[in-house]
Short mmCIF file of C-alpha atoms and ligand atoms in Angstrom, two decimals:
data_model
loop_
_atom_site.label_atom_id
_atom_site.label_comp_id
_atom_site.label_asym_id
_atom_site.label_seq_id
_atom_site.Cartn_x
_atom_site.Cartn_y
_atom_site.Cartn_z
CA MET Z 1291 0.00 0.00 0.00
CA PRO Z 1292 1.43 3.44 -0.80
CA ILE Z 1293 2.51 5.57 2.15
CA ALA Z 1294 -0.18 8.19 2.74
CA ASN Z 1295 1.17 11.56 3.72
CA GLU Z 1296 0.03 15.07 4.42
CA ALA Z 1297 0.01 15.99 0.74
CA MET Z 1298 -2.19 13.06 -0.18
CA GLN Z 1299 -5.05 12.52 2.24
CA TRP Z 1300 -5.85 9.01 3.32
CA SER Z 1301 -9.29 8.10 2.12
CA GLY Z 1302 -9.14 4.54 3.36
CA SER Z 1303 -11.28 3.10 6.08
CA LEU Z 1304 -10.07 1.39 9.22
CA SER Z 1305 -12.48 -1.50 8.79
CA GLN Z 1306 -10.64 -2.47 5.60
CA ILE Z 1307 -7.24 -2.64 7.29
CA PRO Z 1308 -6.23 -6.16 8.41
CA LYS Z 1309 -6.48 -6.80 12.14
CA VAL Z 1310 -3.41 -7.43 14.30
CA GLN Z 1311 -2.89 -8.22 17.98
CA ILE Z 1312 -2.37 -5.48 20.54
CA LEU Z 1313 1.08 -6.03 22.03
CA ASN Z 1314 0.56 -6.64 25.73
CA ARG Z 1315 4.06 -7.12 27.12
CA VAL Z 1316 6.55 -4.36 27.83
CA LEU Z 1317 10.33 -4.30 27.85
CA LEU Z 1318 11.91 -1.78 30.25
CA GLY Z 1319 15.60 -0.85 30.49
CA ASN Z 1320 17.20 -0.67 33.92
CA PRO Z 1321 18.25 2.98 34.55
CA THR Z 1322 21.25 2.32 36.86
CA HIS Z 1323 23.56 4.04 34.34
CA PHE Z 1324 21.06 6.63 33.10
CA SER Z 1325 22.69 10.05 32.72
CA ILE Z 1326 22.75 13.17 30.60
CA GLU Z 1327 26.03 13.62 28.80
CA GLU Z 1328 25.18 15.41 25.57
CA ALA Z 1329 22.13 17.44 24.55
CA ILE Z 1330 20.66 15.45 21.66
CA ASN Z 1331 17.23 17.06 22.06
CA VAL Z 1332 16.09 20.46 23.29
CA HIS Z 1333 14.83 19.15 26.64
CA MET Z 1334 18.24 18.03 27.85
CA GLU Z 1335 19.62 21.42 28.80
CA ASP Z 1336 18.29 24.36 30.81
CA GLU Z 1337 17.73 27.95 29.61
CA SER Z 1338 21.37 28.85 30.19
CA GLY Z 1339 22.57 25.97 28.02
CA GLU Z 1340 23.77 23.81 30.94
CA LEU Z 1341 23.14 20.08 30.68
CA ASN Z 1342 20.41 18.90 33.05
CA SER Z 1343 21.58 16.63 35.83
CA VAL Z 1344 19.80 13.49 36.93
CA ASP Z 1345 19.11 12.42 40.50
CA SER Z 1346 19.96 8.74 40.05
CA SER Z 1347 18.19 7.38 43.09
CA LEU Z 1348 15.06 9.35 42.26
CA ALA Z 1349 15.23 8.06 38.68
CA MET Z 1350 15.42 4.50 40.00
CA GLU Z 1351 12.46 5.09 42.30
CA GLN Z 1352 10.36 6.56 39.45
CA TRP Z 1353 11.29 3.69 37.17
CA ASN Z 1354 10.35 1.13 39.83
CA ASN Z 1355 6.99 2.87 40.20
CA LEU Z 1356 6.44 2.64 36.46
CA LYS Z 1357 7.28 -1.05 36.55
CA LYS Z 1358 4.87 -1.59 39.43
CA ALA Z 1359 2.11 0.36 37.66
CA TYR Z 1360 2.38 -1.97 34.66
CA ARG Z 1361 2.34 -5.05 36.88
CA ASP Z 1362 -0.65 -3.75 38.83
CA ILE Z 1363 -2.76 -3.57 35.69
CA GLY Z 1364 -1.66 -7.04 34.57
CA THR Z 1365 0.90 -6.12 31.92
CA GLU Z 1366 3.76 -8.60 31.62
CA VAL Z 1367 7.01 -6.75 32.34
CA HIS Z 1368 10.48 -7.77 31.12
CA GLU Z 1369 13.73 -5.95 31.88
CA LEU Z 1370 17.04 -5.32 30.23
CA SER Z 1371 19.74 -5.53 32.89
CA PRO Z 1372 22.02 -2.50 33.49
CA VAL Z 1373 24.78 -1.76 30.99
CA PRO Z 1374 27.38 0.94 31.74
CA GLY Z 1375 28.25 3.56 29.13
CA LEU Z 1376 24.81 3.82 27.53
CA PRO Z 1377 23.19 6.93 29.03
CA ASP Z 1378 19.84 6.60 27.17
CA TYR Z 1379 19.47 2.82 27.46
CA CYS Z 1380 16.37 3.13 29.68
CA PHE Z 1381 14.45 4.64 26.72
CA THR Z 1382 13.56 1.28 25.22
CA ALA Z 1383 11.01 2.74 22.78
CA ASN Z 1384 13.73 3.61 20.31
CA PRO Z 1385 16.27 0.87 19.47
CA SER Z 1386 13.69 -1.43 17.86
CA LEU Z 1387 10.15 -1.67 16.60
CA VAL Z 1388 8.07 -4.78 17.15
CA LEU Z 1389 5.55 -5.12 14.35
CA PRO Z 1390 2.52 -7.39 14.87
CA LEU Z 1391 1.54 -9.05 11.59
CA PRO Z 1392 -1.96 -10.02 10.38
CA ASP Z 1393 -0.95 -13.73 10.47
CA GLY Z 1394 -0.52 -13.48 14.27
CA ASN Z 1395 3.29 -13.39 14.24
CA ARG Z 1396 5.51 -10.52 15.40
CA ILE Z 1397 8.70 -9.31 13.79
CA VAL Z 1398 11.39 -7.06 15.26
CA TRP Z 1399 12.99 -4.34 13.14
CA LEU Z 1400 16.29 -3.13 14.57
CA SER Z 1401 16.76 0.62 14.58
CA LYS Z 1402 19.46 2.80 13.10
CA MET Z 1403 19.96 5.30 15.89
CA ALA Z 1404 20.52 8.89 14.83
CA HIS Z 1405 23.18 9.61 17.50
CA SER Z 1406 26.33 7.54 18.05
CA SER Z 1407 25.88 7.61 21.84
CA ARG Z 1408 22.86 5.33 21.31
CA PHE Z 1409 24.19 2.95 18.61
CA LYS Z 1410 25.07 0.12 20.98
CA GLU Z 1411 21.62 -0.02 22.57
CA VAL Z 1412 20.41 -1.84 19.46
CA GLU Z 1413 22.45 -4.99 20.13
CA HIS Z 1414 20.85 -5.34 23.57
CA HIS Z 1415 17.41 -5.27 21.99
CA ALA Z 1416 18.58 -7.81 19.42
CA SER Z 1417 19.80 -10.23 22.07
CA PHE Z 1418 16.69 -9.84 24.19
CA PHE Z 1419 14.31 -10.52 21.29
CA ARG Z 1420 16.51 -13.36 20.06
CA SER Z 1421 16.17 -14.94 23.52
CA GLN Z 1422 12.39 -14.67 23.09
CA ASN Z 1423 12.58 -16.38 19.70
CA LEU Z 1424 11.25 -13.41 17.78
CA PRO Z 1425 12.57 -12.98 14.23
CA LEU Z 1426 14.85 -9.97 13.70
CA LYS Z 1427 15.15 -7.78 10.62
CA GLU Z 1428 17.76 -5.19 9.72
CA PHE Z 1429 17.30 -2.19 7.46
CA PRO Z 1430 19.44 -1.90 4.33
CA GLU Z 1431 22.48 0.43 4.25
CA THR Z 1432 20.42 3.09 2.48
CA VAL Z 1433 18.37 3.70 5.63
CA ASP Z 1434 20.29 6.41 7.45
CA ARG Z 1435 18.22 6.85 10.62
CA PHE Z 1436 15.24 5.09 12.14
CA GLU Z 1437 14.31 5.29 15.83
CA GLY Z 1438 11.80 2.49 16.30
CA CYS Z 1439 8.63 3.19 18.25
CA GLY Z 1440 9.82 6.73 18.95
CA ASP Z 1441 8.63 7.57 15.43
CA GLY Z 1442 6.52 4.51 14.64
CA ILE Z 1443 3.25 4.45 16.53
CA LEU Z 1444 1.15 1.33 15.97
CA HIS Z 1445 -2.53 1.91 15.45
CA PRO Z 1446 -4.20 -0.28 18.11
CA GLY Z 1447 -5.46 -3.54 16.60
CA ARG Z 1448 -4.87 -2.71 12.94
CA PHE Z 1449 -2.04 -3.25 10.46
CA LEU Z 1450 -1.48 0.49 10.27
CA ILE Z 1451 1.40 2.53 11.53
CA HIS Z 1452 1.66 6.26 12.17
CA ALA Z 1453 5.10 7.18 10.92
CA GLY Z 1454 7.00 10.31 11.88
CA THR Z 1455 9.98 11.78 10.10
CA GLY Z 1456 12.25 14.51 11.35
CA SER Z 1457 15.58 14.61 13.15
CA ARG Z 1458 15.44 10.97 14.27
CA SER Z 1459 13.87 8.99 11.43
CA SER Z 1460 13.98 9.64 7.70
CA ILE Z 1461 11.46 8.48 5.13
CA ARG Z 1462 13.75 5.66 3.97
CA GLY Z 1463 12.90 3.27 6.81
CA TRP Z 1464 9.20 3.75 6.16
CA GLU Z 1465 9.75 3.09 2.46
CA THR Z 1466 11.51 -0.15 3.37
CA LEU Z 1467 8.59 -1.30 5.52
CA SER Z 1468 6.10 -0.27 2.87
CA ALA Z 1469 7.91 -2.37 0.25
CA GLU Z 1470 8.27 -5.31 2.64
CA TYR Z 1471 4.60 -5.42 3.71
CA PRO Z 1472 2.21 -4.63 0.85
CA ASP Z 1473 -0.78 -4.78 3.22
CA LEU Z 1474 0.69 -2.41 5.81
CA GLN Z 1475 -0.88 1.04 5.77
CA ILE Z 1476 1.60 3.75 6.69
CA LEU Z 1477 0.42 7.26 7.46
CA HIS Z 1478 3.33 9.67 7.34
CA TYR Z 1479 3.75 12.93 9.28
CA THR Z 1480 6.59 15.43 9.07
CA LEU Z 1481 7.38 16.64 12.58
CA GLN Z 1482 7.21 20.42 12.80
CA ASP Z 1483 8.45 21.46 16.21
CA SER Z 1484 11.81 20.55 17.79
CA ARG Z 1485 10.20 20.21 21.22
CA PHE Z 1486 8.26 17.25 19.81
CA TYR Z 1487 11.22 15.56 18.15
CA HIS Z 1488 9.84 12.02 18.17
CA LEU Z 1489 6.29 11.27 17.06
CA ASP Z 1490 5.65 9.62 20.44
CA THR Z 1491 5.99 12.99 22.18
CA ALA Z 1492 3.01 14.23 20.16
CA LEU Z 1493 0.68 11.28 19.53
CA ALA Z 1494 -0.71 8.65 21.88
CA PRO Z 1495 -3.38 6.27 20.55
CA LEU Z 1496 -5.64 4.97 23.32
CA ASN Z 1497 -7.83 2.61 21.33
CA GLU Z 1498 -8.78 2.02 17.72
CA ASN Z 1499 -10.81 5.25 17.54
CA THR Z 1500 -9.24 7.54 20.10
CA ALA Z 1501 -5.90 9.31 20.39
CA LEU Z 1502 -4.28 12.19 22.26
CA PHE Z 1503 -2.26 14.54 20.06
CA VAL Z 1504 -0.31 17.79 20.19
CA PRO Z 1505 -1.63 20.10 17.45
CA SER Z 1506 1.50 22.26 17.08
CA ALA Z 1507 3.66 19.22 16.35
CA PHE Z 1508 1.80 18.70 13.06
CA ASP Z 1509 1.07 20.90 10.07
CA PRO Z 1510 -2.62 21.43 9.21
CA SER Z 1511 -2.68 18.63 6.67
CA GLY Z 1512 -0.93 16.30 9.15
CA GLN Z 1513 -3.73 17.08 11.58
CA GLU Z 1514 -6.26 16.19 8.88
CA LEU Z 1515 -4.48 12.93 8.23
CA LEU Z 1516 -4.69 12.09 11.93
CA ALA Z 1517 -8.38 12.96 11.94
CA SER Z 1518 -8.94 10.55 9.07
CA ALA Z 1519 -7.60 7.71 11.22
CA PHE Z 1520 -9.09 8.55 14.64
CA GLU Z 1521 -12.75 9.43 15.14
CA ASN Z 1522 -11.98 10.94 18.54
CA LEU Z 1523 -8.86 13.03 18.38
CA ILE Z 1524 -8.15 14.80 21.67
CA PRO Z 1525 -5.94 17.90 21.43
CA ILE Z 1526 -3.50 18.34 24.32
CA PRO Z 1527 -3.16 21.94 25.54
CA ILE Z 1528 0.39 23.14 24.93
CA GLU Z 1529 1.31 23.49 28.62
CA GLU Z 1530 0.39 19.85 29.22
CA ALA Z 1531 2.04 18.77 25.97
CA LEU Z 1532 5.27 20.34 27.26
CA HIS Z 1533 4.70 18.40 30.46
CA PHE Z 1534 4.80 15.24 28.32
CA ALA Z 1535 1.07 14.43 28.51
CA GLY Z 1536 1.35 13.23 24.90
CA ASN Z 1537 3.97 10.64 25.82
CA ALA Z 1538 1.33 8.45 27.45
CA HIS Z 1539 0.82 4.71 27.04
CA CYS Z 1540 -2.45 2.83 27.03
CA PRO Z 1541 -1.55 -0.87 26.91
CA ASP Z 1542 -5.08 -2.27 27.11
CA GLY Z 1543 -7.58 0.29 25.78
CA LYS Z 1544 -8.45 1.31 29.31
CA HIS Z 1545 -5.57 2.28 31.60
CA VAL Z 1546 -3.53 5.29 30.54
CA LEU Z 1547 -0.11 5.65 32.16
CA LEU Z 1548 1.00 9.26 31.87
CA GLN Z 1549 3.11 11.96 33.44
CA LYS Z 1550 1.53 13.24 36.63
CA GLY Z 1551 0.28 16.84 36.87
CA ASN Z 1552 -1.67 17.06 33.60
CA PRO Z 1553 -5.12 17.86 35.05
CA LYS Z 1554 -6.87 18.83 31.81
CA ILE Z 1555 -5.97 15.61 30.01
CA GLU Z 1556 -6.67 13.53 33.09
CA SER Z 1557 -10.17 14.91 33.40
CA ILE Z 1558 -10.87 14.37 29.68
CA LEU Z 1559 -9.66 10.79 30.03
CA LEU Z 1560 -11.95 10.19 32.99
CA ARG Z 1561 -14.89 11.71 31.17
CA LYS Z 1562 -14.30 9.40 28.22
CA GLY Z 1563 -14.21 6.33 30.44
CA PHE Z 1564 -10.45 5.75 30.57
CA HIS Z 1565 -8.55 5.13 33.77
CA PRO Z 1566 -5.58 7.52 34.05
CA ILE Z 1567 -2.57 6.36 36.08
CA PRO Z 1568 -0.46 9.46 36.78
CA LEU Z 1569 3.23 8.78 37.36
CA GLU Z 1570 6.13 11.11 38.10
CA THR Z 1571 8.91 10.85 35.51
CA SER Z 1572 10.74 14.13 36.25
CA GLU Z 1573 14.24 12.63 35.99
CA PHE Z 1574 13.52 11.13 32.56
CA ARG Z 1575 11.84 14.29 31.27
CA LYS Z 1576 15.17 16.03 31.87
CA SER Z 1577 16.41 13.81 29.05
CA GLY Z 1578 13.37 14.39 26.83
CA GLY Z 1579 11.37 11.28 27.66
CA SER Z 1580 8.48 10.08 29.77
CA VAL Z 1581 6.26 7.01 30.06
CA PHE Z 1582 5.92 5.97 26.41
CA CYS Z 1583 9.66 6.35 25.78
CA LEU Z 1584 10.53 4.12 28.71
CA LYS Z 1585 9.03 0.95 27.26
CA MET Z 1586 8.95 -1.19 24.18
CA ALA Z 1587 5.65 -2.97 23.70
CA TRP Z 1588 6.09 -6.46 22.25
N1 LIG G 2679 17.55 11.40 25.56
C1 LIG G 2679 16.86 10.49 24.70
C2 LIG G 2679 17.10 10.89 23.25
O1 LIG G 2679 17.15 12.06 22.97
C3 LIG G 2679 15.40 10.48 25.02
C4 LIG G 2679 14.62 9.49 24.20
C5 LIG G 2679 13.17 9.56 24.46
N2 LIG G 2679 12.48 8.58 23.73
C6 LIG G 2679 11.36 8.76 23.01
N3 LIG G 2679 10.82 7.71 22.49
N4 LIG G 2679 10.85 9.93 22.77
O2 LIG G 2679 17.24 10.07 22.37
#
């Protein structure tokens, strides 16, 4: 299926897209060696240009709370054990993308990280998924950068992926997937705002028809494209978007794990029948990530 983008509206209908499973396990990365060493996104330094500094024991406590929150709602949690020298290793959303296929299988695409400080994270994802007997795929040389589920947001239950391009992923990876899976529908968005540098900072699907999104991260036609895929598209007010409300994860169509202190989005979620689970991720936000970034669904 051709990649639909902002210039070419998607006129398809969800009911015609093949069904796939919703991935209900998460992989977390132990943050023992989490640190901020280089500003690779705009959130990593303060107004005076100083690198943010992480409180390691607080980071560990917040990460343990995230792990517990998943377990409490019945999500199966797996962990990558600590590895020194990889400051962003806890952000497991990026080094791979697990794609559920219409035949019931899953396949793991290994990322091409945009920054060298993150290159080696990919091999840890590869060995984990190998140990789980999932098939692994690598992109060809021509794909310069591709950051997994940071820019590839699966549409819940359908063989459709929302694909971002910008500083972290180029169109080439999406072209590869499009050629590899003729039945996969890819909707492509060009990220507009450096504060929302991965698509997952600006879009959080909750179920097949509902998603949270950050309007200013998309151009007007990107917003229309989103509206063609989600009947209920909930705009996040900018102050809550900057507090990472859009980096939420809904693993089961009901519970929504999200950064604490986003009262407008929380009350909308409650009104729509979702169950928000607010969590503090302050230490990880200093590095430009929150709940969604801290897990790989598989
Ligand atoms: N410091 C990390 C980076 O810039 C944060 C990654 C956040 N992950 C995400 N999926 N948005 O790469």
